[in-house]
Coordinates of C-alpha atoms in Angstrom, one line a residue:
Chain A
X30 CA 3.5 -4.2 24.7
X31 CA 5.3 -5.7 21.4
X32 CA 8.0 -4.0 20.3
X33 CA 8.8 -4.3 16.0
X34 CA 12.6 -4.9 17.3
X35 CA 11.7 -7.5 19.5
X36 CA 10.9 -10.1 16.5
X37 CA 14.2 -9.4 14.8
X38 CA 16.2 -12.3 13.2
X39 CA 14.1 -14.4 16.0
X40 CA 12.8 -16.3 12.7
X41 CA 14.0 -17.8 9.5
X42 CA 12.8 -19.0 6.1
X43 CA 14.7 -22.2 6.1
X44 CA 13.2 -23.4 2.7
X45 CA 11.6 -22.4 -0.7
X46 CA 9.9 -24.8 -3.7
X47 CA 8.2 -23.5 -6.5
X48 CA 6.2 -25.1 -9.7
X49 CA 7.9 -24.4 -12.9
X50 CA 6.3 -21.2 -14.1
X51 CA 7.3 -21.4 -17.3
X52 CA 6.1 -25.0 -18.0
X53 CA 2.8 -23.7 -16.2
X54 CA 2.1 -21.2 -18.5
X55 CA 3.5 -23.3 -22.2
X56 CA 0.5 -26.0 -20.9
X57 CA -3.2 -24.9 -19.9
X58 CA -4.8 -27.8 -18.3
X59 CA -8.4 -27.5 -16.9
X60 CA -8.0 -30.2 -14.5
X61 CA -4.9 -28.8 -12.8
X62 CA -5.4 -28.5 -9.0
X63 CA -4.6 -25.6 -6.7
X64 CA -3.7 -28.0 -4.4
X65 CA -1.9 -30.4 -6.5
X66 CA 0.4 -27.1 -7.3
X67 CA 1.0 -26.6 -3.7
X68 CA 1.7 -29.8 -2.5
X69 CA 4.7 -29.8 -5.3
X70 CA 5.7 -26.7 -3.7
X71 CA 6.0 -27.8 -0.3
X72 CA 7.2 -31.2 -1.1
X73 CA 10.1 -29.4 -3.0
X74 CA 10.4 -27.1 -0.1
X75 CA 10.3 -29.4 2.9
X76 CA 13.5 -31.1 0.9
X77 CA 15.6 -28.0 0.7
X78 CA 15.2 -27.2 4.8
X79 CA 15.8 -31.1 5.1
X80 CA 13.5 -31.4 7.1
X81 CA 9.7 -34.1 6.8
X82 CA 6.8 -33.2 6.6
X83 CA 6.5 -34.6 10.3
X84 CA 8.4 -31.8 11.1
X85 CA 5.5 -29.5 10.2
X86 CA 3.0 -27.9 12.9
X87 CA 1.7 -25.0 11.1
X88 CA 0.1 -24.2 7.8
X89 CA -1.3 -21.4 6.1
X90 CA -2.4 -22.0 2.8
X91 CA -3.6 -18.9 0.6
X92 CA -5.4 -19.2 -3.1
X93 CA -6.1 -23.1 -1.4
X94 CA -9.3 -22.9 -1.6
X95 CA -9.7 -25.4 1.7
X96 CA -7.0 -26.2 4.4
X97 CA -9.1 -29.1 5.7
X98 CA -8.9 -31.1 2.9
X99 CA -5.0 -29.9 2.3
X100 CA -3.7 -31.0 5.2
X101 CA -5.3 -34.2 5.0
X102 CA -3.4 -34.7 1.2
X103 CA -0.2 -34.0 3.5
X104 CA -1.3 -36.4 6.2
X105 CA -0.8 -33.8 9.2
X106 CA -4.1 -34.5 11.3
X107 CA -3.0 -32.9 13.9
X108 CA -1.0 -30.6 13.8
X109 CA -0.8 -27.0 16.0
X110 CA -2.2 -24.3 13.9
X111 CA -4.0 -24.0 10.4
X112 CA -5.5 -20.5 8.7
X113 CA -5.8 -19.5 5.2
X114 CA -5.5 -16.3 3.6
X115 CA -7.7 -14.8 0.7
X116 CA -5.6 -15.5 -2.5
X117 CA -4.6 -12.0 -3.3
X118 CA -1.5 -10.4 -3.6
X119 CA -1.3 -8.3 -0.7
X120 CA -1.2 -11.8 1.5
X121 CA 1.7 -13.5 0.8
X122 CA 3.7 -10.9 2.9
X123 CA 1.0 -11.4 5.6
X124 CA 1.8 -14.9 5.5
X125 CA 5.3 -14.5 6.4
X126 CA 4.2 -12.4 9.0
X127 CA 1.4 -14.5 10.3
X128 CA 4.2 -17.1 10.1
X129 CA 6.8 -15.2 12.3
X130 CA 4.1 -14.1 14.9
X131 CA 3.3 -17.7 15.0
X132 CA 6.3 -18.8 16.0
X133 CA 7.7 -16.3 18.2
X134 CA 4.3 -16.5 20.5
X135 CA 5.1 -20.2 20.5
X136 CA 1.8 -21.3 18.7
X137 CA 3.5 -23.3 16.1
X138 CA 7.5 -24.2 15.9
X139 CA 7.9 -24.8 12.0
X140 CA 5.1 -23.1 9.6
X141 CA 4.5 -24.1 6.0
X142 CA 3.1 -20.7 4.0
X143 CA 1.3 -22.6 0.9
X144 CA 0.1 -21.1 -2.5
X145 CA -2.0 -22.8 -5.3
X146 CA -3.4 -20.8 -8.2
X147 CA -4.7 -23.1 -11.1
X148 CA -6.8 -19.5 -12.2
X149 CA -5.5 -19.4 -15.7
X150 CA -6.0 -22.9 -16.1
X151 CA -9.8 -22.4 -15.7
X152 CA -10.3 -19.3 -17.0
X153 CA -10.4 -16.8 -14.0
X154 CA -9.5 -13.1 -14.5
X155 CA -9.0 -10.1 -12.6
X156 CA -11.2 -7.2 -13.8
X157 CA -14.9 -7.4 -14.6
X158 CA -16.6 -7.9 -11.5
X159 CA -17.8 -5.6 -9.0
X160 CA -14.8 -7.1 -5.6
X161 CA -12.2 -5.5 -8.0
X162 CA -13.3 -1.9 -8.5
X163 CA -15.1 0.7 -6.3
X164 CA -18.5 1.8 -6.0
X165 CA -20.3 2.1 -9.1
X166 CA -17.3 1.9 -11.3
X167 CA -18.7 -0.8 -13.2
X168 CA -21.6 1.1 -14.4
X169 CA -19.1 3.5 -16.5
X170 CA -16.7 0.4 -17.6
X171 CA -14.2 1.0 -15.1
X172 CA -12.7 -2.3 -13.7
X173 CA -9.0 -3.6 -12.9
X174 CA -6.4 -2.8 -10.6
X175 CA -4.2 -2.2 -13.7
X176 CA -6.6 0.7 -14.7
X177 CA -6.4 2.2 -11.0
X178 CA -3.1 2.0 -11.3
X179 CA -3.1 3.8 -15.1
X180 CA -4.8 6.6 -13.2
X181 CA -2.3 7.3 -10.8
X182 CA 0.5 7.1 -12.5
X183 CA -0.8 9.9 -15.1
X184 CA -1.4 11.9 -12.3
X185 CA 2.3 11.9 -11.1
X186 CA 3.4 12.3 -14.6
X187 CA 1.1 15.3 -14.7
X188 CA 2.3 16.4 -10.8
X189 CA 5.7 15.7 -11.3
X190 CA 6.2 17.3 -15.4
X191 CA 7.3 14.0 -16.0
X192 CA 9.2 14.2 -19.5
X193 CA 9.2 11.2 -21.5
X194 CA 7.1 9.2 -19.7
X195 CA 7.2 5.8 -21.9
X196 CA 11.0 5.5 -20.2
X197 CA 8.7 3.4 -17.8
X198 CA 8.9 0.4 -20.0
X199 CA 12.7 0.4 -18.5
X200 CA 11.2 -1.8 -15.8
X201 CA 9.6 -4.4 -18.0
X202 CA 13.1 -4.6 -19.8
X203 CA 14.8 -4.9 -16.4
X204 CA 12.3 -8.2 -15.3
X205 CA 12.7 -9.4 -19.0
X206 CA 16.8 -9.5 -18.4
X207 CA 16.0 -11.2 -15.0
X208 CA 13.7 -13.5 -16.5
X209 CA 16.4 -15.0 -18.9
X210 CA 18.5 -16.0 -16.4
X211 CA 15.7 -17.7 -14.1
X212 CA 14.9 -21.2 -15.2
X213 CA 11.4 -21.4 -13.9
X214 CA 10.6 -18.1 -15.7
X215 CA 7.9 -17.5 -18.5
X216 CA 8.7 -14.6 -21.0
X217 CA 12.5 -14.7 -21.6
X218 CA 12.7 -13.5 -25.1
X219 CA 14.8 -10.1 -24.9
X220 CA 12.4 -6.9 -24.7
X221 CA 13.7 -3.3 -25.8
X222 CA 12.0 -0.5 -25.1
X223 CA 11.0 0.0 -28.5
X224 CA 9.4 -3.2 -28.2
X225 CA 7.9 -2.3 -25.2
X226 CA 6.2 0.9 -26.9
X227 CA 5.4 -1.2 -29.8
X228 CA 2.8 -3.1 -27.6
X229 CA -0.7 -2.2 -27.4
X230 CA -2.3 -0.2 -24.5
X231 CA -4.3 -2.1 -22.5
X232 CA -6.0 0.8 -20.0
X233 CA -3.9 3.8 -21.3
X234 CA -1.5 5.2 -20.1
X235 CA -0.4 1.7 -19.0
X236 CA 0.4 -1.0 -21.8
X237 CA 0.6 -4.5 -22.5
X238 CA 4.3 -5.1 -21.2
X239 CA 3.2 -3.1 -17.5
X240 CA 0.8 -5.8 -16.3
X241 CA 1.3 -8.6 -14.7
X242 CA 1.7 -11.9 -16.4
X243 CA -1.6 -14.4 -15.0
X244 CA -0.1 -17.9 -14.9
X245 CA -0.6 -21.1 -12.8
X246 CA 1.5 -22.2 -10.4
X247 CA 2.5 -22.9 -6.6
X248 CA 4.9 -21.6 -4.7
X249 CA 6.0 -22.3 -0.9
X250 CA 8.1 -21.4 1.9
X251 CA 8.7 -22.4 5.7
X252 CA 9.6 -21.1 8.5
X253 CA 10.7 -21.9 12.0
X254 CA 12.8 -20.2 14.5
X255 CA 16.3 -18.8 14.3
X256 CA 17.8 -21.9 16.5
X257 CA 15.9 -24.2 14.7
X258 CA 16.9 -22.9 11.9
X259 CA 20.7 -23.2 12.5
X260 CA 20.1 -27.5 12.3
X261 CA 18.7 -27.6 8.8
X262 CA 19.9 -28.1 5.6
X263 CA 20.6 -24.7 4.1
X264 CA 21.6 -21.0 5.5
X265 CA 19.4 -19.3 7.3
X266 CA 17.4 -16.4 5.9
X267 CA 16.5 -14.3 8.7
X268 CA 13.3 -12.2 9.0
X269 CA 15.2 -9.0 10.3
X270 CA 12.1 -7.0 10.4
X271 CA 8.4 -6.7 9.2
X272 CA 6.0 -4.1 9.0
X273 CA 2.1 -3.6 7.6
X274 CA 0.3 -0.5 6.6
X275 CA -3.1 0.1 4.8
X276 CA -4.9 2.2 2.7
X277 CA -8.1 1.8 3.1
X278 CA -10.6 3.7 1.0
X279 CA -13.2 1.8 -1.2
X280 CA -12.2 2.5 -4.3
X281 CA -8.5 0.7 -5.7
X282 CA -7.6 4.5 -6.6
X283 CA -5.7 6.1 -3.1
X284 CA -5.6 9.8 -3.9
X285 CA -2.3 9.6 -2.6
X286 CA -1.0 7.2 -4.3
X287 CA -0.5 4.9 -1.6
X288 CA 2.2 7.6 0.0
X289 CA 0.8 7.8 3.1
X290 CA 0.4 4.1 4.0
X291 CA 4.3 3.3 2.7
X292 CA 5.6 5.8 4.3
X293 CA 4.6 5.0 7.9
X294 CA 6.1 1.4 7.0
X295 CA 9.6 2.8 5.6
X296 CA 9.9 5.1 9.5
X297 CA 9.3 2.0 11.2
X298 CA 11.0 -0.7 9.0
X299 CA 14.4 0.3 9.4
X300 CA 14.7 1.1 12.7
X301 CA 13.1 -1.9 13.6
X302 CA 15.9 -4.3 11.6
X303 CA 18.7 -2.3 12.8
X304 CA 19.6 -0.9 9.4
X305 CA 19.5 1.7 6.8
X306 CA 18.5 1.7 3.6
X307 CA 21.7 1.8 2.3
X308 CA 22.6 -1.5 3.8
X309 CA 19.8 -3.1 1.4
X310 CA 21.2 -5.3 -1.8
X311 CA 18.7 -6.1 -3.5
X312 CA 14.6 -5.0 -3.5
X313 CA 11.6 -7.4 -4.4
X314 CA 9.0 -4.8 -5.0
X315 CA 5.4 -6.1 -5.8
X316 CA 4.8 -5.3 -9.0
X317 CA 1.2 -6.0 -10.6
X318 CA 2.0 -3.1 -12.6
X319 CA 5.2 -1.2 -13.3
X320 CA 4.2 2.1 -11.6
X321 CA 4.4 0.3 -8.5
X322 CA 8.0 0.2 -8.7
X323 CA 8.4 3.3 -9.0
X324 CA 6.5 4.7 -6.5
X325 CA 8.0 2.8 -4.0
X326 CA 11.5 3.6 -4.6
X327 CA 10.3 7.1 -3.7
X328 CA 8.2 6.4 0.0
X329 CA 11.4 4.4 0.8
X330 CA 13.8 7.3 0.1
X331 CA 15.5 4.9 -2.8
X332 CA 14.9 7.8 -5.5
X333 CA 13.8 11.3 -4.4
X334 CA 10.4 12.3 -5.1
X335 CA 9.9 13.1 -8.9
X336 CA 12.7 11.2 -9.8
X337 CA 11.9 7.3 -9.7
X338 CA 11.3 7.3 -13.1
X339 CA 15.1 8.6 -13.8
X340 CA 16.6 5.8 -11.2
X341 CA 15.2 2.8 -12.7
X342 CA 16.9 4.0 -16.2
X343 CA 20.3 2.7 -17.7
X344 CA 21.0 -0.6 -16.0
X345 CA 20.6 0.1 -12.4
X346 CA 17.8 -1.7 -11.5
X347 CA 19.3 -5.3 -13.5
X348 CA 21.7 -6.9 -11.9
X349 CA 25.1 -5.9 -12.1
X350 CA 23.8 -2.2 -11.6
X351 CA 23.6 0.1 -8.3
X352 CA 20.2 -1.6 -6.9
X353 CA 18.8 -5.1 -8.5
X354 CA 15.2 -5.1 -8.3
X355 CA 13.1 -7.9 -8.8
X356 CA 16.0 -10.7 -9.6
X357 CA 13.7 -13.4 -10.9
X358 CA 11.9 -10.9 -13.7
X359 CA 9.1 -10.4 -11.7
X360 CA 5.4 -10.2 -12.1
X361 CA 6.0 -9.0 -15.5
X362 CA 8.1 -11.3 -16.9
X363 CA 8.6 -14.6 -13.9
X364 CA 5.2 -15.4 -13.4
X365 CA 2.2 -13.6 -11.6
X366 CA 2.6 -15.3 -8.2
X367 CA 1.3 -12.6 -6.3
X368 CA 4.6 -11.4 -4.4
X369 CA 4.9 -15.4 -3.1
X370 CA 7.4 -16.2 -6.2
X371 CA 9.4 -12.8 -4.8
X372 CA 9.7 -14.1 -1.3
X373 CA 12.0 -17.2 -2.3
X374 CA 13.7 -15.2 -4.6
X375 CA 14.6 -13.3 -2.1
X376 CA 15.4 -16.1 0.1
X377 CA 17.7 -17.4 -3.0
X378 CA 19.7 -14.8 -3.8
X379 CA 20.6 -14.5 0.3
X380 CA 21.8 -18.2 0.0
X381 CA 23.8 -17.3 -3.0
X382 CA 22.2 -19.4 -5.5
X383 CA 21.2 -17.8 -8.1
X384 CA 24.0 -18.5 -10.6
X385 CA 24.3 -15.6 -13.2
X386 CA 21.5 -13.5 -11.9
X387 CA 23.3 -13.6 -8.5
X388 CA 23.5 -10.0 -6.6
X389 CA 27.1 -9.9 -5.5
X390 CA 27.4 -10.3 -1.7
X391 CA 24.0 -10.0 -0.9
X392 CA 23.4 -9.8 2.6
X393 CA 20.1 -7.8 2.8
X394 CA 16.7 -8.2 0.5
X395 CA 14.0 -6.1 1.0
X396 CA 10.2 -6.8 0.4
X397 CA 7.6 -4.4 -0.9
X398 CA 4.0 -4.4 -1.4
X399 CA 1.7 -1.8 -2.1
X400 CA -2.0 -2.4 -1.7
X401 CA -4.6 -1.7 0.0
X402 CA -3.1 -3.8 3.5
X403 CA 1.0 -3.0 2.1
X404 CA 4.1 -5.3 3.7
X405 CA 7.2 -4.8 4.1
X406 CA 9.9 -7.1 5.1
X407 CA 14.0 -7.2 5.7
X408 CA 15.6 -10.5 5.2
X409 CA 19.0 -11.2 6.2
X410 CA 21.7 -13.1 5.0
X411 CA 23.2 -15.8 7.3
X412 CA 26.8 -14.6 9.2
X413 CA 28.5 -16.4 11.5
Chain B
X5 CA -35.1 3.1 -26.9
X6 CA -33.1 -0.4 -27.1
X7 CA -32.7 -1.9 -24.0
X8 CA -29.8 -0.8 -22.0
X9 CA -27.4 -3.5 -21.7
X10 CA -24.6 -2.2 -19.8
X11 CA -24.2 -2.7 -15.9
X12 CA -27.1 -1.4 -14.0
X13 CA -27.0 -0.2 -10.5
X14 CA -28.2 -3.4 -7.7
X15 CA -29.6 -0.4 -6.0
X16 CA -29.7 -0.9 -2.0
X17 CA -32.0 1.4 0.7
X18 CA -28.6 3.3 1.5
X19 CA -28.3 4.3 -1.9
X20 CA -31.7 4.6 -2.9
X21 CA -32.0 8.4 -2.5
X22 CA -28.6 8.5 -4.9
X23 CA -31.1 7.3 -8.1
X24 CA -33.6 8.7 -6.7
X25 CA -31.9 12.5 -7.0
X26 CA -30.6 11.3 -10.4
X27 CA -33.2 10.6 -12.0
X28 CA -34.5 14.6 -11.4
X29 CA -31.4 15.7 -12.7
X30 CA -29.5 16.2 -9.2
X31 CA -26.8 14.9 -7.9
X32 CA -27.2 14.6 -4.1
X33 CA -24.5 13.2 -1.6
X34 CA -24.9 12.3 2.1
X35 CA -23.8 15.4 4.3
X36 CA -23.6 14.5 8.5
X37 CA -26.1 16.6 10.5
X38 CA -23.2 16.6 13.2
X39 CA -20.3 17.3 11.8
X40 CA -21.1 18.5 8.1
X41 CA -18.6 15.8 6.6
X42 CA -19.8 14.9 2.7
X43 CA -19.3 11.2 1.6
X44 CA -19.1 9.2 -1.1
X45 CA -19.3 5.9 -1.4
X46 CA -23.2 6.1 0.4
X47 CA -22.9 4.3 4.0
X48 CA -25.2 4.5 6.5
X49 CA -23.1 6.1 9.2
X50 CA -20.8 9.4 8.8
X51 CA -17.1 8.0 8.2
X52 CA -16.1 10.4 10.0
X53 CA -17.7 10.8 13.1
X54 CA -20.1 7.7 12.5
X55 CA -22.7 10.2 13.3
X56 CA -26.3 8.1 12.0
X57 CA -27.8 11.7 11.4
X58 CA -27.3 13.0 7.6
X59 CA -29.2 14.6 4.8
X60 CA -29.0 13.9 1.3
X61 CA -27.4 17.6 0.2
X62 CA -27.3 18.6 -3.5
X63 CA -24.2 19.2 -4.9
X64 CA -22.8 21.7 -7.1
X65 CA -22.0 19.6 -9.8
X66 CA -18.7 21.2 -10.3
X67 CA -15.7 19.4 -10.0
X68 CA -11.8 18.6 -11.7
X69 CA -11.2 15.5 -13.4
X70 CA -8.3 13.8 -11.4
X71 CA -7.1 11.4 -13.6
X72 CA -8.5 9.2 -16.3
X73 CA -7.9 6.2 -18.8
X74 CA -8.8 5.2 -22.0
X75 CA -9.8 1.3 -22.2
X76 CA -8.4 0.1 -25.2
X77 CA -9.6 -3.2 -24.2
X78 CA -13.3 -4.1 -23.1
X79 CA -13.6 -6.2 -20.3
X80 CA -17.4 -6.6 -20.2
X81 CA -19.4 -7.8 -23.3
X82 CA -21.7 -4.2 -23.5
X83 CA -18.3 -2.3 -23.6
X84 CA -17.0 -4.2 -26.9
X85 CA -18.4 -1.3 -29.4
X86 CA -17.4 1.3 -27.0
X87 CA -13.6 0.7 -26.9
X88 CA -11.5 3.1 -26.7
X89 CA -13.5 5.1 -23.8
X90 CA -12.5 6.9 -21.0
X91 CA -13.0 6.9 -17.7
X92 CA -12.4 9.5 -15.3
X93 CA -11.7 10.0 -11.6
X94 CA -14.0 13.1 -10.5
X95 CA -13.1 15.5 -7.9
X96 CA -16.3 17.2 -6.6
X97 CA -15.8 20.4 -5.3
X98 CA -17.3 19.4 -1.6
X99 CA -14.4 16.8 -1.6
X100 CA -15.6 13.4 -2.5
X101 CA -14.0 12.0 -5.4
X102 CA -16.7 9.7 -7.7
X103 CA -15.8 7.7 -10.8
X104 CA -17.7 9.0 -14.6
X105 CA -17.0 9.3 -18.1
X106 CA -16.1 12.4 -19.6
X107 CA -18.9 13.2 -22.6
X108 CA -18.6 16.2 -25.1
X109 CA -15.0 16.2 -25.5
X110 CA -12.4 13.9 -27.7
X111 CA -10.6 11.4 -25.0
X112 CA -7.4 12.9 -26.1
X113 CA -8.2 16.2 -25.1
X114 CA -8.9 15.7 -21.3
X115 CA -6.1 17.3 -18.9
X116 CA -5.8 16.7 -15.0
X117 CA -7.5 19.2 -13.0
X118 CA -10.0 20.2 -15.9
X119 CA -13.0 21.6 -14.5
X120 CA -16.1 19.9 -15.1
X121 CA -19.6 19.9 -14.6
X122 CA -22.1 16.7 -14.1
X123 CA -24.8 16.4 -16.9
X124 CA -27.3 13.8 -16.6
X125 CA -28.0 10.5 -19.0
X126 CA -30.8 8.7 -18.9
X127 CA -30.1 5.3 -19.8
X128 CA -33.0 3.3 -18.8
X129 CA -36.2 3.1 -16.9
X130 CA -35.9 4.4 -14.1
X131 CA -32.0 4.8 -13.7
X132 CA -30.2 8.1 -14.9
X133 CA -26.2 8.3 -14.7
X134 CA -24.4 11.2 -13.9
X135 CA -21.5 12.1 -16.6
X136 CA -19.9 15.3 -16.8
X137 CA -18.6 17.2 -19.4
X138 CA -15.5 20.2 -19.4
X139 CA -17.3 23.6 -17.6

């Protein structure tokens, strides 16, 4: 049977395009297409692998709302394999997995992972309707994955005599740093923590500056195999390892906070990419709301349990600190891009690219997402 | 009484029994003939032993409030008056943890684990919603 090892640094991400968040999100516009976004995506990133769009055999599209008429837009008729994913968050590290299975079974050579989201544009939101919340919830006003996630995180304040607990708004002023060095960001405008307390709850204990910033936008990457790879136009960003978990239980709550699920993924994902956790640069953790962060800093043995909230203090989370998370700013402060935007920035700060907001000699990003189906990934830098 | 405009229950044969004990003023949960496992959401089969065989067994009522929130902002139109409200994350004392609001007390003063005990509301014809208020 498959082994997690035997797919290590057999594929590569060989090249990243993204919309301009920040122009997205300055410019509502009702007619703007999901697929329009993700063909400007994959245009930009079938130009930084140097490679055509001949070159292409596999798509997966996510938040597209049909491959079919996507692929004819490209012009690729006929090409190996197509799929789409449902456009939530916990699928754009499925793609990339989808993507590496695809190519290491041979079923496709070179796979373009494609996402569109015009939602803000024309007015969809998260919350309000019965697919985002549990049985019955909505008969007692309880919708949102932000107010799921409000719940748990007052329970580990409350397990876990958490003093102080507004110091969380030290992740939103982390992504906010990030986000003034990133071009293609939306909020850049400095953030204290004062200002961060200053801002209105939304479902409390969570406020304004925890949640996820909703925005239009595209993003895509592509993937082929590790020899393949070596021919193109940029390094190499290897997939060293990848791992899924879930949590499956019908309402977004997990009564244990999504431990168990995250930590079956952090025995296996190390192992698998020949690592430790100490080897890792840089960490792109999913985060819809800033709990998130913190809790999985402690299934991945980052921060010992209780003591997330302490880690992300004082600088060590921005980069220039101990351990840069989220490079880019984030959900809260990049763009909502539902983990996809986190994949190339990983993928860019391996290359080296990122300028100011460049983690010194990064060799190794990880990925996080906690949901109910969670991901993991390690990426590696090129070496000779 | 003015006509209840929050979300109503789209009540399916599964769940029927659910309302049914609600509006007398129970609250019943299915309990596996087999293997005596209590569930909430309702399902048709036992989660976990898929057993088909269950009753609908009342519960205690008692339970401790998990968590909770306050919305501070509504996100359905028949919740604009009511903000801030709470919701909270019930642990029933068989096991099964079922979302309510927390009635009798001021938001601010709910703690975790606080025990609690379900009280019935009777919004409209026909459907009754199980609250619960500190024990």
């Amino acid at each position: 049977m498959g082994n997690l090892a035997d797919l290590r640094d057999k594929t590569a991400i060989v090249g990243v395009g993204n919309t301009d968040f920040g122009a997205m999100y300055r410019n509502l516009d009702p007619e703007r297409s999901s697929y329009d976004l993700g063909m400007e995506s994959l245009k930009m990133a079938i130009d930084d692998a140097g490679l055509t769009k001949d070159d292409i055999d596999g798509i997966l599209v996510s938040r597209i709302p049909d491959y079919t008429q996507f692929c004819d837009m490209l012009g690729l008729h006929h090409i190996n394999y197509a799929s789409i994913l449902p456009g939530g968050g916990r699928f754009s590290g499925m793609a990339l997995q989808y993507a590496v299975m695809l190519i290491h079974s041979g079923l496709a050579n070179v796979v373009a992972c494609v996402y569109g989201n015009n939602g803000r544009s024309v007015g969809a939101t998260y919350g309000g309707e019965r697919e985002q919340s549990g049985a019955f919830d909505t008969l007692y006003g309880f919708t949102s994955p932000g107010a799921s996630w409000a719940m748990m995180w007052r329970r580990y304040c409350e397990e876990y005599g958490i003093q102080e607990p507004e110091r969380l708004g030290a992740v939103a002023v982390s992504n906010r740093k990030h986000a003034a060095m990133n071009p293609y960001a939306v909020m850049k405008d400095p953030m204290s923590l004062e200002d961060y307390k200053k801002a209105k709850w939304i479902a409390e204990p969570l406020r304004l500056f925890d949640y996820c910033l909703i925005n239009d936008g595209g993003v895509a990457f592509i993937v082929t195999s590790a020899e393949r790879a070596k021919t193109l136009r940029k390094p190499p960003v290897y997939v060293s390892a990848t791992v899924g978990g879930t949590s499956l239980t019908d309402h977004f709550i997990q009564g244990d906070g999504f431990q168990t699920e995250m930590e079956s993924i952090a025995q296996r994902i190390y192992p698998a990419a020949g690592i430790d956790r100490a080897d890792v640069d840089c960490l792109q953790i999913y985060d819809h709301f800033s709990p998130a962060v913190l809790f999985a800093l402690e299934y991945f043995g980052y921060a010992p349990r209780g003591e997330s909230l302490d880690f992300v203090q004082d600088g060590r989370i921005t980069v220039g600190g101990e351990l840069p998370i989220n490079t880019s700013g984030g959900h809260l402060s990049e763009s909502y891009m539902q983990g996809w935007a986190m994949h190339i920035e990983a993928v860019r700060q391996l290359r080296g690219e990122r300028g100011e907001a460049q983690v010194p000699d990064c060799e190794i990003v990880q990925y996080i997402c906690m949901a109910h189906i969670a991901s993991s990934h390690i990426l590696r830098r090129y070496r000779e | 009484m003015n006509k209840y405009q929050k979300p109503l229950p789209e009540i399916t044969a599964v769940e029927r029994p659910f309302w049914d004990a609600t509006s007398r003023h129970e609250l019943r949960l299915q309990k596996c003939l087999s293997c005596e496992h209590v569930w909430f959401p309702t399902y048709a089969n036992c989660p976990q032993c898929l057993g088909a065989k269950y009753e609908w067994a009342l519960m205690s009522g008692r339970g401790k409030v998990w968590s909770w929130v306050i919305f501070h902002r509504s996100y359905f139109r028949s919740y604009d008056l009511d903000v801030p409200y709470n919701v909270a994350y019930i642990e029933l004392e068989e096991g099964p943890k079922i979302m309510s609001n927390i009635v009798g007390i001021p938001d601010q003063e709910i703690v975790i684990d606080m025990p609690v005990k379900v009280v019935f509301d009777d919004v409209s014809e026909g459907i009754t919603l199980p609250r619960f208020t500190p024990a």
